[in-house]
Amino acid sequence: MPQPINPYCIPGLPSQHNVIAHVAKALGVTIEELMGRDRKGDALIGRQVAQYILRHHYNMSFPAIAKIFRVNHATVYSNCRKVRYDIEFARTYHPKQDSRVYKVVKIVGEI
């Protein structure tokens, strides 16, 4: 029996590298929360990290990522920039384990 199609699976990527599912699992949120519009908590962090990973590790364009998340490409650009700054900050300063920066760097490091 064929597997049901995951609407958040990214075409062209092996299933074990499904970024959205990986980030959701790493933060303990559901895929629906990650793909939603909530602007606080781990769902927001996960959304930003997933967009950064798709952009910088899989070379997807901002408009392509925006289409997946149903947002404007400028939002994706802004989110990627925030994550990049978090990573640069973590290289200079050692963030606390409960901080946003620590979560971001931990997830990006797993990919």
XYZ file of C-alpha atoms in Angstrom:
111
model
C 0.000 0.000 0.000
C 1.506 3.379 -0.965
C 2.371 5.916 1.721
C 0.051 8.925 2.017
C 1.459 12.066 0.444
C 2.807 14.582 2.952
C 1.748 18.055 1.748
C 4.845 19.556 3.397
C 7.337 17.211 1.772
C 9.693 19.143 -0.469
C 9.930 17.717 -3.982
C 13.419 16.569 -4.931
C 14.649 16.010 -1.386
C 14.917 12.512 0.068
C 12.305 11.863 2.741
C 14.921 11.552 5.479
C 15.979 15.111 4.678
C 12.524 16.599 4.922
C 13.545 19.854 6.513
C 10.162 20.965 7.782
C 9.455 17.698 9.566
C 12.977 17.614 11.026
C 12.767 21.137 12.422
C 9.279 20.540 13.834
C 10.465 17.375 15.574
C 13.605 19.064 16.929
C 11.548 21.829 18.545
C 8.686 19.634 19.709
C 6.023 21.367 17.620
C 3.670 19.945 15.028
C 4.115 20.541 11.326
C 0.793 22.405 11.356
C 2.094 24.792 14.042
C 5.325 25.287 12.107
C 3.428 26.049 8.908
C 0.889 28.273 10.702
C 0.889 31.990 11.371
C 1.726 31.986 15.099
C 4.309 34.681 15.835
C 5.607 33.530 19.183
C 7.350 30.577 20.723
C 9.101 27.668 19.118
C 6.825 27.628 16.074
C 8.215 30.986 14.951
C 11.805 29.935 15.599
C 11.222 26.700 13.695
C 9.675 28.483 10.730
C 12.631 30.849 10.504
C 15.182 28.045 10.813
C 13.426 25.892 8.213
C 13.411 28.775 5.746
C 17.101 29.461 6.410
C 18.016 25.802 5.873
C 16.061 25.622 2.625
C 17.796 28.765 1.396
C 21.375 28.121 2.484
C 21.664 24.334 2.463
C 19.402 23.510 -0.478
C 19.831 26.728 -2.520
C 16.109 27.325 -2.945
C 15.022 30.789 -4.060
C 13.183 33.162 -1.741
C 10.001 33.015 -3.885
C 10.067 29.186 -3.896
C 10.371 29.061 -0.107
C 7.677 31.730 0.234
C 5.322 29.596 -1.816
C 5.826 26.609 0.510
C 5.120 28.702 3.617
C 2.418 30.849 1.968
C 4.154 34.144 2.789
C 5.775 37.003 0.908
C 9.349 36.456 -0.279
C 10.448 39.494 1.754
C 9.323 37.677 4.898
C 11.536 34.738 3.979
C 14.452 37.096 3.342
C 13.966 38.720 6.747
C 13.720 35.354 8.523
C 16.886 34.073 6.849
C 18.708 37.226 7.862
C 17.613 36.824 11.504
C 18.868 33.246 11.629
C 22.174 34.217 10.004
C 22.668 36.918 12.668
C 21.848 34.386 15.405
C 24.504 32.028 14.053
C 27.085 34.821 13.836
C 26.235 35.892 17.395
C 26.702 32.326 18.649
C 30.162 32.158 17.098
C 31.248 35.188 19.115
C 29.320 34.674 22.348
C 28.268 31.409 23.909
C 24.480 31.581 24.291
C 22.618 30.042 27.223
C 20.964 26.699 26.514
C 17.444 28.060 26.942
C 17.965 30.976 24.554
C 16.587 31.437 21.061
C 20.101 31.601 19.605
C 21.057 28.265 21.153
C 17.969 26.563 19.681
C 18.655 27.990 16.235
C 22.301 26.936 16.174
C 21.493 23.462 17.504
C 18.931 22.771 14.777
C 21.039 24.186 11.932
C 23.996 22.147 13.147
C 21.974 18.925 12.829
C 21.328 19.423 9.112
